[in-house]
mmCIF file of C-alpha atoms in Angstrom:
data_model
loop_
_atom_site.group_PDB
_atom_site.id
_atom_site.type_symbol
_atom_site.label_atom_id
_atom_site.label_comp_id
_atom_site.label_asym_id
_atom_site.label_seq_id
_atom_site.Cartn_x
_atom_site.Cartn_y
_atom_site.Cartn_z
ATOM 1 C CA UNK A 1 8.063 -16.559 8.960
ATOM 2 C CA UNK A 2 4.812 -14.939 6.983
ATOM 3 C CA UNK A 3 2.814 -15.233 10.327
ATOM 4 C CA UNK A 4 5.566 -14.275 12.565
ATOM 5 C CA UNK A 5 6.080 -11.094 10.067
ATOM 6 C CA UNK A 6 2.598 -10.440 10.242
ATOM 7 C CA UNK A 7 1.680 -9.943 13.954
ATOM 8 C CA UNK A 8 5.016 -8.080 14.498
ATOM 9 C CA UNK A 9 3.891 -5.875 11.601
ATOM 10 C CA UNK A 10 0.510 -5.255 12.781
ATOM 11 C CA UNK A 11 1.930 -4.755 16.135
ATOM 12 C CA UNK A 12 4.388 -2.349 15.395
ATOM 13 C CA UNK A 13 1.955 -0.017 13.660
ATOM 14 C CA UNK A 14 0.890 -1.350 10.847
ATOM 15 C CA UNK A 15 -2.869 -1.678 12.171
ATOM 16 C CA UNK A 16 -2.826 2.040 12.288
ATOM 17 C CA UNK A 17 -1.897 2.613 8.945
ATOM 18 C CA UNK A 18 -4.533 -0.268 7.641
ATOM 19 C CA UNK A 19 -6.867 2.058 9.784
ATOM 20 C CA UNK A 20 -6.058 5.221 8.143
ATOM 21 C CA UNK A 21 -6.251 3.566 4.796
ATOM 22 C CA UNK A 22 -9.333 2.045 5.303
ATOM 23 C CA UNK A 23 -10.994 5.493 6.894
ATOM 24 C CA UNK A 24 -9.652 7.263 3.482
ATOM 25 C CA UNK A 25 -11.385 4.610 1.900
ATOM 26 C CA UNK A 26 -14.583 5.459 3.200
ATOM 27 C CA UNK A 27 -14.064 9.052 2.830
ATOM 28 C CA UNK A 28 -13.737 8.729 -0.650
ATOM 29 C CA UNK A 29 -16.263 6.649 -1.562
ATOM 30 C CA UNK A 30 -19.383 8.808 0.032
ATOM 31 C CA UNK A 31 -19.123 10.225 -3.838
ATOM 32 C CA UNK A 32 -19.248 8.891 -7.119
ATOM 33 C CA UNK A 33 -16.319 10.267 -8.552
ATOM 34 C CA UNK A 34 -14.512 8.939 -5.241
ATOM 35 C CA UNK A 35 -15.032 5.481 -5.227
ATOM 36 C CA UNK A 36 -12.094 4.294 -7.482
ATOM 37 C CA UNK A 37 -10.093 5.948 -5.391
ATOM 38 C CA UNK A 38 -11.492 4.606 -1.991
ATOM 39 C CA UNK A 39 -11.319 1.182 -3.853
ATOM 40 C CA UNK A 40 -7.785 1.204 -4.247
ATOM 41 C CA UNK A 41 -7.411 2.859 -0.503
ATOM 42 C CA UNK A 42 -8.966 -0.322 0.268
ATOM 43 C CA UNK A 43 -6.667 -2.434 -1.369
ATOM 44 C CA UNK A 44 -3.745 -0.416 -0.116
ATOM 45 C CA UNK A 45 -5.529 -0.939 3.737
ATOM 46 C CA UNK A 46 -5.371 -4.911 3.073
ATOM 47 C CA UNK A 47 -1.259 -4.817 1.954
ATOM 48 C CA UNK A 48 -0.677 -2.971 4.839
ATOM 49 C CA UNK A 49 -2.452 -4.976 7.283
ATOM 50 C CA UNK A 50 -0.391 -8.297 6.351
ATOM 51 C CA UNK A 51 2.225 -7.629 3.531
ATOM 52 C CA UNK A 52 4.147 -10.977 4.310
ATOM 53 C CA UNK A 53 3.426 -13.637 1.943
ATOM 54 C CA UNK A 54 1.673 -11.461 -0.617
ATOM 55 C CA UNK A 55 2.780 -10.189 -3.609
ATOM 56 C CA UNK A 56 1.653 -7.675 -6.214
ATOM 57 C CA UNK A 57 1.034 -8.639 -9.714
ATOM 58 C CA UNK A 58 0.581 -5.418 -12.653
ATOM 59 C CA UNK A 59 -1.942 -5.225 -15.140
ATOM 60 C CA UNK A 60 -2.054 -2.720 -17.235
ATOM 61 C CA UNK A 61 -4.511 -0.919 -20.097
ATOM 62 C CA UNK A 62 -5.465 2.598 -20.789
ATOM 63 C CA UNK A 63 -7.760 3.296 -18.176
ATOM 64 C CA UNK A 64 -5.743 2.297 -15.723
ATOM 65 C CA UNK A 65 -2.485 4.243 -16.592
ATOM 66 C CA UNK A 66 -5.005 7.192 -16.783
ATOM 67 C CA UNK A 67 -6.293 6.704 -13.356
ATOM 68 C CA UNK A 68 -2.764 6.359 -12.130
ATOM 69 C CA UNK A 69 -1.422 9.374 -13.314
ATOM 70 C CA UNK A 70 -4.204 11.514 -11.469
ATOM 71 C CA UNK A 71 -3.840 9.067 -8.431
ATOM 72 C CA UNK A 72 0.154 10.438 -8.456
ATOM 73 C CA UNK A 73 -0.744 13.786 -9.166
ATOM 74 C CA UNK A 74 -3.500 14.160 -6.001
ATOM 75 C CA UNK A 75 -2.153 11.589 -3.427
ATOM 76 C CA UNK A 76 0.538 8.526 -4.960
ATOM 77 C CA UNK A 77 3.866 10.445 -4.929
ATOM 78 C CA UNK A 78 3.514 11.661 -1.343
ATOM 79 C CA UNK A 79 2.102 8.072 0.003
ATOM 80 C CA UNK A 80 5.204 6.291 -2.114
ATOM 81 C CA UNK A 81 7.992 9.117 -0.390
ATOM 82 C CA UNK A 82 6.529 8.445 2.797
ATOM 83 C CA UNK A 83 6.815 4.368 2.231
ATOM 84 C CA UNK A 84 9.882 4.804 0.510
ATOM 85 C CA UNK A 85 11.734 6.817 3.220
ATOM 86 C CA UNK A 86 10.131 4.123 5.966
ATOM 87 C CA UNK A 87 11.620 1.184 4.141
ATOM 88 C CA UNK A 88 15.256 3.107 3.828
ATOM 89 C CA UNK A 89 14.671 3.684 7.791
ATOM 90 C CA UNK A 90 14.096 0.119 8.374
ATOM 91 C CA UNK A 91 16.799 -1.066 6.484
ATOM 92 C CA UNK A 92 19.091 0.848 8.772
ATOM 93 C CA UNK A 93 19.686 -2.379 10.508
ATOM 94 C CA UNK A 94 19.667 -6.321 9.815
ATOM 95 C CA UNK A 95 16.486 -6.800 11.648
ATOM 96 C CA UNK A 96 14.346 -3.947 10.906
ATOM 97 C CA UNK A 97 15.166 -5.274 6.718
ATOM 98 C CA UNK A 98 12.288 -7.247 5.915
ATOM 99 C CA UNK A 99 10.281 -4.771 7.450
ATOM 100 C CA UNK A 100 11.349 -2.211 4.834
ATOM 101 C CA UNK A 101 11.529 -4.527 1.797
ATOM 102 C CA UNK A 102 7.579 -4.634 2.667
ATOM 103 C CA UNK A 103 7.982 -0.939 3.172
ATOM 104 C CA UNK A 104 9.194 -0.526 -0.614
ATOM 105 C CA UNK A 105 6.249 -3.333 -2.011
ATOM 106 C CA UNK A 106 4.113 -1.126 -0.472
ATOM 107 C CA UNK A 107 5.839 1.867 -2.223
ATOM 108 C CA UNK A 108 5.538 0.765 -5.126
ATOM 109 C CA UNK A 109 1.681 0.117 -4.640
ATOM 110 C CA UNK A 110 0.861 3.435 -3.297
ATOM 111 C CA UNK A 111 2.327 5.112 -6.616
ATOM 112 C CA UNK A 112 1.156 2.570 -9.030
ATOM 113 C CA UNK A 113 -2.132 0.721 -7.995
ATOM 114 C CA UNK A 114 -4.898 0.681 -10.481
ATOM 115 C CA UNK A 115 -4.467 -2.318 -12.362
ATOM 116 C CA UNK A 116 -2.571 -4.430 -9.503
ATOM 117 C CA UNK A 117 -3.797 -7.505 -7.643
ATOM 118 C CA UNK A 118 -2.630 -8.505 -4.565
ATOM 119 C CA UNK A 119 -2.297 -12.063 -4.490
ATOM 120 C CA UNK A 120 -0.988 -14.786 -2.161
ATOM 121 C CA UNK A 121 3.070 -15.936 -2.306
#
């Protein structure tokens, strides 16, 4: 099913989001004060080229609740809407819902991600 999900995923789009993610990513890191936030573009760019069979464990600390606060402020909230509507969209019908339960994982991601590892199911 995880491979399956995966090249219908990256088929139906998602290599063009893991594009755009991945050019942010190197947009933000030409500076210094950019390159946490291309890093987690990056990471975002890998969940959304195969989000089946991966999961998303939180860490947590200061730093990291600090950096996600001004990640929401400049860029999380409208990244999570726009996953969060796509998920609800998908849901619509019985086949389009595992494609929007990956929709909300990466929702969740986009608002929250310093401090979270993607790992393997």
């Amino acid at each position: 099913m995880r491979l399956i999900g995966n090249i219908l995923w990256i088929v139906l789009g998602g290599i063009e989001i893991a594009i755009g993610w991945a050019v942010i990513g190197f947009v933000l890191c030409i500076t210094i004060i950019g390159i946490p936030l291309g890093l987690q573009a990056f990471k975002m760019a890998g969940l959304t080229l195969t989000p089946f069979g991966k999961t998303v464990q939180y860490g947590g600390g200061a730093g990291s609740t600090f950096a996600n606060i001004i990640w929401i402020v400049l860029v999380g909230i409208w990244m999570a809407i726009g996953y969060a509507i796509a998920g609800v969209l998908n849901c619509i019908t019985i086949i389009g819902i595992p494609f929007g339960i990956q929709s909300f994982k990466m929702a969740k991601l986009a608002l929250w991600p310093f401090g979270a590892e993607i790992v393997d199911a």
